PDB file of C-alpha atoms in Angstrom:
ATOM      1  CA  ALA A   1      76.682 108.226  94.927  1.00  0.00           C
ATOM      2  CA  GLN A   2      80.142 108.046  94.867  1.00  0.00           C
ATOM      3  CA  ARG A   3      82.440 106.130  92.036  1.00  0.00           C
ATOM      4  CA  VAL A   4      86.162 105.353  91.459  1.00  0.00           C
ATOM      5  CA  THR A   5      87.425 104.766  88.265  1.00  0.00           C
ATOM      6  CA  GLN A   6      91.088 102.797  87.772  1.00  0.00           C
ATOM      7  CA  PRO A   7      91.256 102.297  84.132  1.00  0.00           C
ATOM      8  CA  GLU A   8      94.228 100.587  83.990  1.00  0.00           C
ATOM      9  CA  LYS A   9      93.600  96.590  85.040  1.00  0.00           C
ATOM     10  CA  LEU A  10      97.623  95.915  84.638  1.00  0.00           C
ATOM     11  CA  LEU A  11     100.349  98.384  83.660  1.00  0.00           C
ATOM     12  CA  SER A  12     104.113  97.381  83.204  1.00  0.00           C
ATOM     13  CA  VAL A  13     107.004  99.321  83.583  1.00  0.00           C
ATOM     14  CA  PHE A  14     110.991  98.882  83.249  1.00  0.00           C
ATOM     15  CA  LYS A  15     112.897  99.433  86.424  1.00  0.00           C
ATOM     16  CA  GLY A  16     114.110 102.874  86.603  1.00  0.00           C
ATOM     17  CA  ALA A  17     111.083 104.296  84.547  1.00  0.00           C
ATOM     18  CA  PRO A  18     108.335 107.290  85.903  1.00  0.00           C
ATOM     19  CA  VAL A  19     105.690 104.757  86.533  1.00  0.00           C
ATOM     20  CA  GLU A  20     101.822 106.850  86.900  1.00  0.00           C
ATOM     21  CA  LEU A  21      98.550 104.888  88.066  1.00  0.00           C
ATOM     22  CA  LYS A  22      95.816 106.568  86.858  1.00  0.00           C
ATOM     23  CA  CYS A  23      92.557 107.275  89.384  1.00  0.00           C
ATOM     24  CA  ASN A  24      89.372 109.201  88.559  1.00  0.00           C
ATOM     25  CA  TYR A  25      86.012 109.822  90.841  1.00  0.00           C
ATOM     26  CA  SER A  26      83.073 111.543  91.065  1.00  0.00           C
ATOM     27  CA  TYR A  27      81.293 112.546  94.008  1.00  0.00           C
ATOM     28  CA  SER A  28      79.202 115.505  94.635  1.00  0.00           C
ATOM     29  CA  GLY A  29      80.532 116.056  97.863  1.00  0.00           C
ATOM     30  CA  SER A  30      83.874 116.716  99.243  1.00  0.00           C
ATOM     31  CA  PRO A  31      85.982 114.081  99.154  1.00  0.00           C
ATOM     32  CA  GLU A  32      88.781 112.343 100.962  1.00  0.00           C
ATOM     33  CA  LEU A  33      91.168 110.161  98.616  1.00  0.00           C
ATOM     34  CA  PHE A  34      93.136 107.318  99.581  1.00  0.00           C
ATOM     35  CA  TRP A  35      95.900 104.689  97.840  1.00  0.00           C
ATOM     36  CA  TYR A  36      96.354 101.492  99.108  1.00  0.00           C
ATOM     37  CA  VAL A  37      98.989  99.089  98.290  1.00  0.00           C
ATOM     38  CA  GLN A  38      98.518  95.054  98.491  1.00  0.00           C
ATOM     39  CA  TYR A  39     101.576  93.383  98.026  1.00  0.00           C
ATOM     40  CA  SER A  40     101.285  89.687  96.971  1.00  0.00           C
ATOM     41  CA  ARG A  41      98.965  87.762  99.067  1.00  0.00           C
ATOM     42  CA  GLN A  42      99.494  90.243 101.598  1.00  0.00           C
ATOM     43  CA  ARG A  43      96.753  92.447 103.370  1.00  0.00           C
ATOM     44  CA  LEU A  44      95.721  96.047 101.850  1.00  0.00           C
ATOM     45  CA  GLN A  45      98.391  98.909 103.451  1.00  0.00           C
ATOM     46  CA  LEU A  46      97.411 102.946 103.519  1.00  0.00           C
ATOM     47  CA  LEU A  47      99.814 104.450 101.285  1.00  0.00           C
ATOM     48  CA  LEU A  48      98.900 107.545 101.319  1.00  0.00           C
ATOM     49  CA  ARG A  49      96.126 110.504 101.548  1.00  0.00           C
ATOM     50  CA  HIS A  50      95.425 113.314  99.921  1.00  0.00           C
ATOM     51  CA  ILE A  51      94.701 115.551 103.350  1.00  0.00           C
ATOM     52  CA  SER A  52      98.556 114.596 104.279  1.00  0.00           C
ATOM     53  CA  ARG A  53     100.222 115.724 101.209  1.00  0.00           C
ATOM     54  CA  GLU A  54     102.885 113.068 101.889  1.00  0.00           C
ATOM     55  CA  SER A  55     105.138 111.116  99.906  1.00  0.00           C
ATOM     56  CA  ILE A  56     105.897 107.716 100.795  1.00  0.00           C
ATOM     57  CA  LYS A  57     108.075 105.133  99.328  1.00  0.00           C
ATOM     58  CA  GLY A  58     108.592 107.859  96.895  1.00  0.00           C
ATOM     59  CA  PHE A  59     105.034 107.953  95.556  1.00  0.00           C
ATOM     60  CA  THR A  60     103.286 110.958  95.456  1.00  0.00           C
ATOM     61  CA  ALA A  61      99.310 111.901  94.211  1.00  0.00           C
ATOM     62  CA  ASP A  62      97.918 115.251  93.765  1.00  0.00           C
ATOM     63  CA  LEU A  63      94.023 115.947  93.929  1.00  0.00           C
ATOM     64  CA  ASN A  64      92.663 118.093  90.984  1.00  0.00           C
ATOM     65  CA  LYS A  65      89.318 118.772  91.721  1.00  0.00           C
ATOM     66  CA  GLY A  66      88.929 120.076  88.272  1.00  0.00           C
ATOM     67  CA  GLU A  67      89.551 117.316  86.705  1.00  0.00           C
ATOM     68  CA  THR A  68      88.452 114.469  89.320  1.00  0.00           C
ATOM     69  CA  SER A  69      91.401 112.683  89.553  1.00  0.00           C
ATOM     70  CA  PHE A  70      94.234 111.445  92.138  1.00  0.00           C
ATOM     71  CA  HIS A  71      96.972 109.968  90.190  1.00  0.00           C
ATOM     72  CA  LEU A  72      99.579 107.940  91.870  1.00  0.00           C
ATOM     73  CA  LYS A  73     102.970 109.087  90.914  1.00  0.00           C
ATOM     74  CA  LYS A  74     106.791 107.695  91.306  1.00  0.00           C
ATOM     75  CA  PRO A  75     109.665 109.146  89.181  1.00  0.00           C
ATOM     76  CA  PHE A  76     111.878 106.194  89.307  1.00  0.00           C
ATOM     77  CA  ALA A  77     110.315 102.768  89.740  1.00  0.00           C
ATOM     78  CA  GLN A  78     111.790  99.629  91.985  1.00  0.00           C
ATOM     79  CA  GLU A  79     110.933  96.206  91.346  1.00  0.00           C
ATOM     80  CA  GLU A  80     109.794  96.185  94.891  1.00  0.00           C
ATOM     81  CA  ASP A  81     106.609  98.626  94.139  1.00  0.00           C
ATOM     82  CA  SER A  82     105.027  95.663  92.206  1.00  0.00           C
ATOM     83  CA  ALA A  83     101.735  95.047  93.917  1.00  0.00           C
ATOM     84  CA  MET A  84      98.173  95.677  93.522  1.00  0.00           C
ATOM     85  CA  TYR A  85      97.253  99.599  93.733  1.00  0.00           C
ATOM     86  CA  TYR A  86      94.058 100.565  94.522  1.00  0.00           C
ATOM     87  CA  CYS A  87      92.341 104.384  94.641  1.00  0.00           C
ATOM     88  CA  ALA A  88      89.545 104.879  97.423  1.00  0.00           C
ATOM     89  CA  LEU A  89      87.499 107.930  97.983  1.00  0.00           C
ATOM     90  CA  SER A  90      85.316 108.322 101.397  1.00  0.00           C
ATOM     91  CA  PRO A  91      83.157 111.636 101.991  1.00  0.00           C
ATOM     92  CA  LEU A  92      84.966 114.210 103.868  1.00  0.00           C
ATOM     93  CA  SER A  93      82.401 114.549 106.754  1.00  0.00           C
ATOM     94  CA  SER A  94      82.367 114.044 110.342  1.00  0.00           C
ATOM     95  CA  GLY A  95      80.407 111.957 112.563  1.00  0.00           C
ATOM     96  CA  SER A  96      79.094 108.296 111.265  1.00  0.00           C
ATOM     97  CA  ALA A  97      81.617 105.746 109.869  1.00  0.00           C
ATOM     98  CA  ARG A  98      83.268 106.657 106.740  1.00  0.00           C
ATOM     99  CA  GLN A  99      82.764 104.269 103.914  1.00  0.00           C
ATOM    100  CA  LEU A 100      85.381 103.622 101.839  1.00  0.00           C
ATOM    101  CA  THR A 101      84.727 103.120  97.978  1.00  0.00           C
ATOM    102  CA  PHE A 102      87.408 101.327  96.101  1.00  0.00           C
ATOM    103  CA  GLY A 103      88.434 101.279  92.452  1.00  0.00           C
ATOM    104  CA  SER A 104      88.954  98.007  90.961  1.00  0.00           C
ATOM    105  CA  GLY A 105      93.008  98.022  91.311  1.00  0.00           C
ATOM    106  CA  THR A 106      95.639  98.324  89.142  1.00  0.00           C
ATOM    107  CA  GLN A 107      97.782  95.565  89.157  1.00  0.00           C
ATOM    108  CA  LEU A 108     101.903  97.122  88.973  1.00  0.00           C
ATOM    109  CA  THR A 109     104.466  95.217  87.398  1.00  0.00           C
ATOM    110  CA  VAL A 110     108.186  96.518  87.713  1.00  0.00           C
ATOM    111  CA  LEU A 111     110.430  94.997  85.132  1.00  0.00           C
ATOM    112  CA  PRO A 112     114.286  94.558  85.576  1.00  0.00           C
TER     113      PRO A 112
ATOM    114  CA  ASP B   1      98.745  96.363 119.249  1.00  0.00           C
ATOM    115  CA  ALA B   2      98.450  93.122 116.947  1.00  0.00           C
ATOM    116  CA  GLY B   3      96.622  95.245 114.394  1.00  0.00           C
ATOM    117  CA  VAL B   4      93.008  93.536 113.016  1.00  0.00           C
ATOM    118  CA  ILE B   5      92.861  89.714 113.466  1.00  0.00           C
ATOM    119  CA  GLN B   6      90.965  87.570 111.080  1.00  0.00           C
ATOM    120  CA  SER B   7      90.464  83.878 111.489  1.00  0.00           C
ATOM    121  CA  PRO B   8      90.691  81.146 109.511  1.00  0.00           C
ATOM    122  CA  ARG B   9      93.801  82.778 107.018  1.00  0.00           C
ATOM    123  CA  HIS B  10      92.329  79.721 104.619  1.00  0.00           C
ATOM    124  CA  GLU B  11      89.211  77.904 104.324  1.00  0.00           C
ATOM    125  CA  VAL B  12      88.130  75.400 102.054  1.00  0.00           C
ATOM    126  CA  THR B  13      84.809  74.116 102.237  1.00  0.00           C
ATOM    127  CA  GLU B  14      82.508  72.293  99.695  1.00  0.00           C
ATOM    128  CA  MET B  15      79.244  73.723  98.426  1.00  0.00           C
ATOM    129  CA  GLY B  16      76.521  73.627 100.786  1.00  0.00           C
ATOM    130  CA  GLN B  17      78.622  73.821 103.748  1.00  0.00           C
ATOM    131  CA  GLU B  18      78.406  76.590 106.145  1.00  0.00           C
ATOM    132  CA  VAL B  19      81.101  78.801 106.794  1.00  0.00           C
ATOM    133  CA  THR B  20      81.746  81.342 109.010  1.00  0.00           C
ATOM    134  CA  LEU B  21      84.573  84.169 109.199  1.00  0.00           C
ATOM    135  CA  ARG B  22      85.478  85.822 111.916  1.00  0.00           C
ATOM    136  CA  CYS B  23      87.025  89.048 112.721  1.00  0.00           C
ATOM    137  CA  LYS B  24      88.886  91.030 115.887  1.00  0.00           C
ATOM    138  CA  PRO B  25      89.269  94.601 115.261  1.00  0.00           C
ATOM    139  CA  ILE B  26      91.619  96.902 116.488  1.00  0.00           C
ATOM    140  CA  SER B  27      90.762  97.765 120.246  1.00  0.00           C
ATOM    141  CA  GLY B  28      89.313 101.300 120.551  1.00  0.00           C
ATOM    142  CA  HIS B  29      87.869 101.310 116.686  1.00  0.00           C
ATOM    143  CA  ASN B  30      84.511 101.980 116.813  1.00  0.00           C
ATOM    144  CA  SER B  31      83.614 100.736 113.125  1.00  0.00           C
ATOM    145  CA  LEU B  32      83.942  97.793 111.124  1.00  0.00           C
ATOM    146  CA  PHE B  33      84.229  96.836 107.446  1.00  0.00           C
ATOM    147  CA  TRP B  34      83.744  93.240 105.776  1.00  0.00           C
ATOM    148  CA  TYR B  35      84.715  93.444 102.049  1.00  0.00           C
ATOM    149  CA  ARG B  36      84.859  90.902  99.402  1.00  0.00           C
ATOM    150  CA  GLN B  37      88.175  90.555  96.739  1.00  0.00           C
ATOM    151  CA  THR B  38      87.839  88.776  93.715  1.00  0.00           C
ATOM    152  CA  MET B  39      89.359  88.954  90.554  1.00  0.00           C
ATOM    153  CA  MET B  40      86.697  90.268  88.509  1.00  0.00           C
ATOM    154  CA  ARG B  41      84.926  92.835  90.668  1.00  0.00           C
ATOM    155  CA  GLY B  42      87.513  93.780  93.059  1.00  0.00           C
ATOM    156  CA  LEU B  43      87.384  94.983  96.320  1.00  0.00           C
ATOM    157  CA  GLU B  44      83.267  95.069  97.059  1.00  0.00           C
ATOM    158  CA  LEU B  45      81.984  96.435 100.552  1.00  0.00           C
ATOM    159  CA  LEU B  46      79.658  93.905 102.157  1.00  0.00           C
ATOM    160  CA  ILE B  47      78.419  95.122 105.617  1.00  0.00           C
ATOM    161  CA  TYR B  48      79.915  98.049 108.291  1.00  0.00           C
ATOM    162  CA  PHE B  49      79.063  98.158 111.774  1.00  0.00           C
ATOM    163  CA  ASN B  50      79.523 101.645 113.759  1.00  0.00           C
ATOM    164  CA  ASN B  51      79.524 101.180 117.322  1.00  0.00           C
ATOM    165  CA  ASN B  52      78.223  97.414 116.751  1.00  0.00           C
ATOM    166  CA  VAL B  53      75.324  98.399 114.903  1.00  0.00           C
ATOM    167  CA  PRO B  54      74.925  97.361 111.425  1.00  0.00           C
ATOM    168  CA  ILE B  55      74.581 100.424 109.056  1.00  0.00           C
ATOM    169  CA  ASP B  56      74.560  99.281 105.491  1.00  0.00           C
ATOM    170  CA  ASP B  57      74.387  96.116 104.122  1.00  0.00           C
ATOM    171  CA  SER B  58      73.671  96.763 101.015  1.00  0.00           C
ATOM    172  CA  GLY B  59      76.331  95.011  99.503  1.00  0.00           C
ATOM    173  CA  MET B  60      75.381  91.916 100.807  1.00  0.00           C
ATOM    174  CA  PRO B  61      75.305  89.672  97.981  1.00  0.00           C
ATOM    175  CA  GLU B  62      72.080  87.374  98.978  1.00  0.00           C
ATOM    176  CA  ASP B  63      70.398  85.920 102.266  1.00  0.00           C
ATOM    177  CA  ARG B  64      72.936  83.186 102.275  1.00  0.00           C
ATOM    178  CA  PHE B  65      75.352  86.185 103.758  1.00  0.00           C
ATOM    179  CA  SER B  66      74.806  87.519 107.054  1.00  0.00           C
ATOM    180  CA  ALA B  67      77.349  89.267 109.843  1.00  0.00           C
ATOM    181  CA  LYS B  68      76.845  90.230 113.331  1.00  0.00           C
ATOM    182  CA  MET B  69      78.852  92.026 115.761  1.00  0.00           C
ATOM    183  CA  PRO B  70      78.105  90.965 118.559  1.00  0.00           C
ATOM    184  CA  ASN B  71      80.164  93.483 120.989  1.00  0.00           C
ATOM    185  CA  ALA B  72      82.884  95.847 120.149  1.00  0.00           C
ATOM    186  CA  SER B  73      85.450  93.208 119.665  1.00  0.00           C
ATOM    187  CA  PHE B  74      84.421  90.886 117.795  1.00  0.00           C
ATOM    188  CA  SER B  75      82.360  90.358 114.370  1.00  0.00           C
ATOM    189  CA  THR B  76      81.665  87.413 112.241  1.00  0.00           C
ATOM    190  CA  LEU B  77      80.453  86.710 108.847  1.00  0.00           C
ATOM    191  CA  LYS B  78      78.526  83.567 108.056  1.00  0.00           C
ATOM    192  CA  ILE B  79      77.728  82.093 104.552  1.00  0.00           C
ATOM    193  CA  GLN B  80      75.081  79.464 104.824  1.00  0.00           C
ATOM    194  CA  PRO B  81      75.008  77.481 102.245  1.00  0.00           C
ATOM    195  CA  SER B  82      77.870  78.171 100.235  1.00  0.00           C
ATOM    196  CA  GLU B  83      78.440  78.176  96.557  1.00  0.00           C
ATOM    197  CA  PRO B  84      81.868  77.846  94.576  1.00  0.00           C
ATOM    198  CA  ARG B  85      81.118  81.256  93.550  1.00  0.00           C
ATOM    199  CA  ASP B  86      81.468  82.864  97.041  1.00  0.00           C
ATOM    200  CA  SER B  87      85.070  81.790  96.332  1.00  0.00           C
ATOM    201  CA  ALA B  88      87.037  84.771  97.342  1.00  0.00           C
ATOM    202  CA  VAL B  89      89.340  86.433 100.064  1.00  0.00           C
ATOM    203  CA  TYR B  90      87.275  88.043 102.622  1.00  0.00           C
ATOM    204  CA  PHE B  91      88.649  91.164 104.649  1.00  0.00           C
ATOM    205  CA  CYS B  92      88.106  93.042 107.415  1.00  0.00           C
ATOM    206  CA  ALA B  93      88.982  96.453 108.547  1.00  0.00           C
ATOM    207  CA  SER B  94      88.113  98.745 111.029  1.00  0.00           C
ATOM    208  CA  ILE B  95      88.442 102.708 111.658  1.00  0.00           C
ATOM    209  CA  SER B  96      88.332 104.946 114.637  1.00  0.00           C
ATOM    210  CA  GLY B  97      86.664 107.672 112.918  1.00  0.00           C
ATOM    211  CA  THR B  98      87.389 109.922 115.992  1.00  0.00           C
ATOM    212  CA  GLY B  99      89.836 112.269 114.485  1.00  0.00           C
ATOM    213  CA  GLY B 100      92.945 112.701 113.412  1.00  0.00           C
ATOM    214  CA  ASP B 101      93.886 109.407 111.034  1.00  0.00           C
ATOM    215  CA  TYR B 102      90.614 108.127 109.016  1.00  0.00           C
ATOM    216  CA  GLY B 103      92.754 105.128 107.194  1.00  0.00           C
ATOM    217  CA  TYR B 104      91.409 101.763 107.731  1.00  0.00           C
ATOM    218  CA  THR B 105      93.282  99.087 108.984  1.00  0.00           C
ATOM    219  CA  PHE B 106      92.640  95.898 107.460  1.00  0.00           C
ATOM    220  CA  GLY B 107      93.159  92.147 108.257  1.00  0.00           C
ATOM    221  CA  SER B 108      94.939  89.450 106.454  1.00  0.00           C
ATOM    222  CA  GLY B 109      92.144  88.318 104.950  1.00  0.00           C
ATOM    223  CA  THR B 110      90.286  85.250 104.660  1.00  0.00           C
ATOM    224  CA  ARG B 111      90.960  83.089 101.492  1.00  0.00           C
ATOM    225  CA  LEU B 112      87.873  80.990 100.728  1.00  0.00           C
ATOM    226  CA  THR B 113      87.398  78.556  98.428  1.00  0.00           C
ATOM    227  CA  VAL B 114      84.319  76.251  97.892  1.00  0.00           C
ATOM    228  CA  VAL B 115      84.703  73.525  95.821  1.00  0.00           C
TER     229      VAL B 115
END
């Protein structure tokens, strides 16, 4: 069984400060990790996934298999980054539907 | 493509009434997922379909919940009878899963309030 843990339900930082949202996972196989973002009362949107190794809106995340972590980072937070962030895991396998398991989410508030 | 379309956006109903939530996935996506979002439990997978066939409904909380996918372009989630603890935002998501981008596309959600 797979499990995703986001230890912080709430996180507040000041504008311009670095931000790190923590995500740890447990899964016996090879996982694919994602970060989703949900702005106030909007749909969840894919922010980034580890396979693509891209940076979106200044956010990056590195998969650390040794620590089973996939923390989301941004060097300089902006007020528009305030949102709920979900870490998610999917088995990295071909074939049938790839079920996503979500963490409980972290509400990020960037203060002016 | 208009994305994943859910209706209604908001639903307020009285306890004991039947509630039906609707979802239209992205054309060509062969997997569809229903999630429930609450403050206490975050996002919970209720059920998912692959090629219109229910694959895993272990997340459905109880027999009051049922879901169908009669064709590739439509799915419903029904709660009968509804209870106040069912109040949540229900999201539908679809995925292609045939290669390339495996990211889910979510609908805007249905905010259900049972009074």
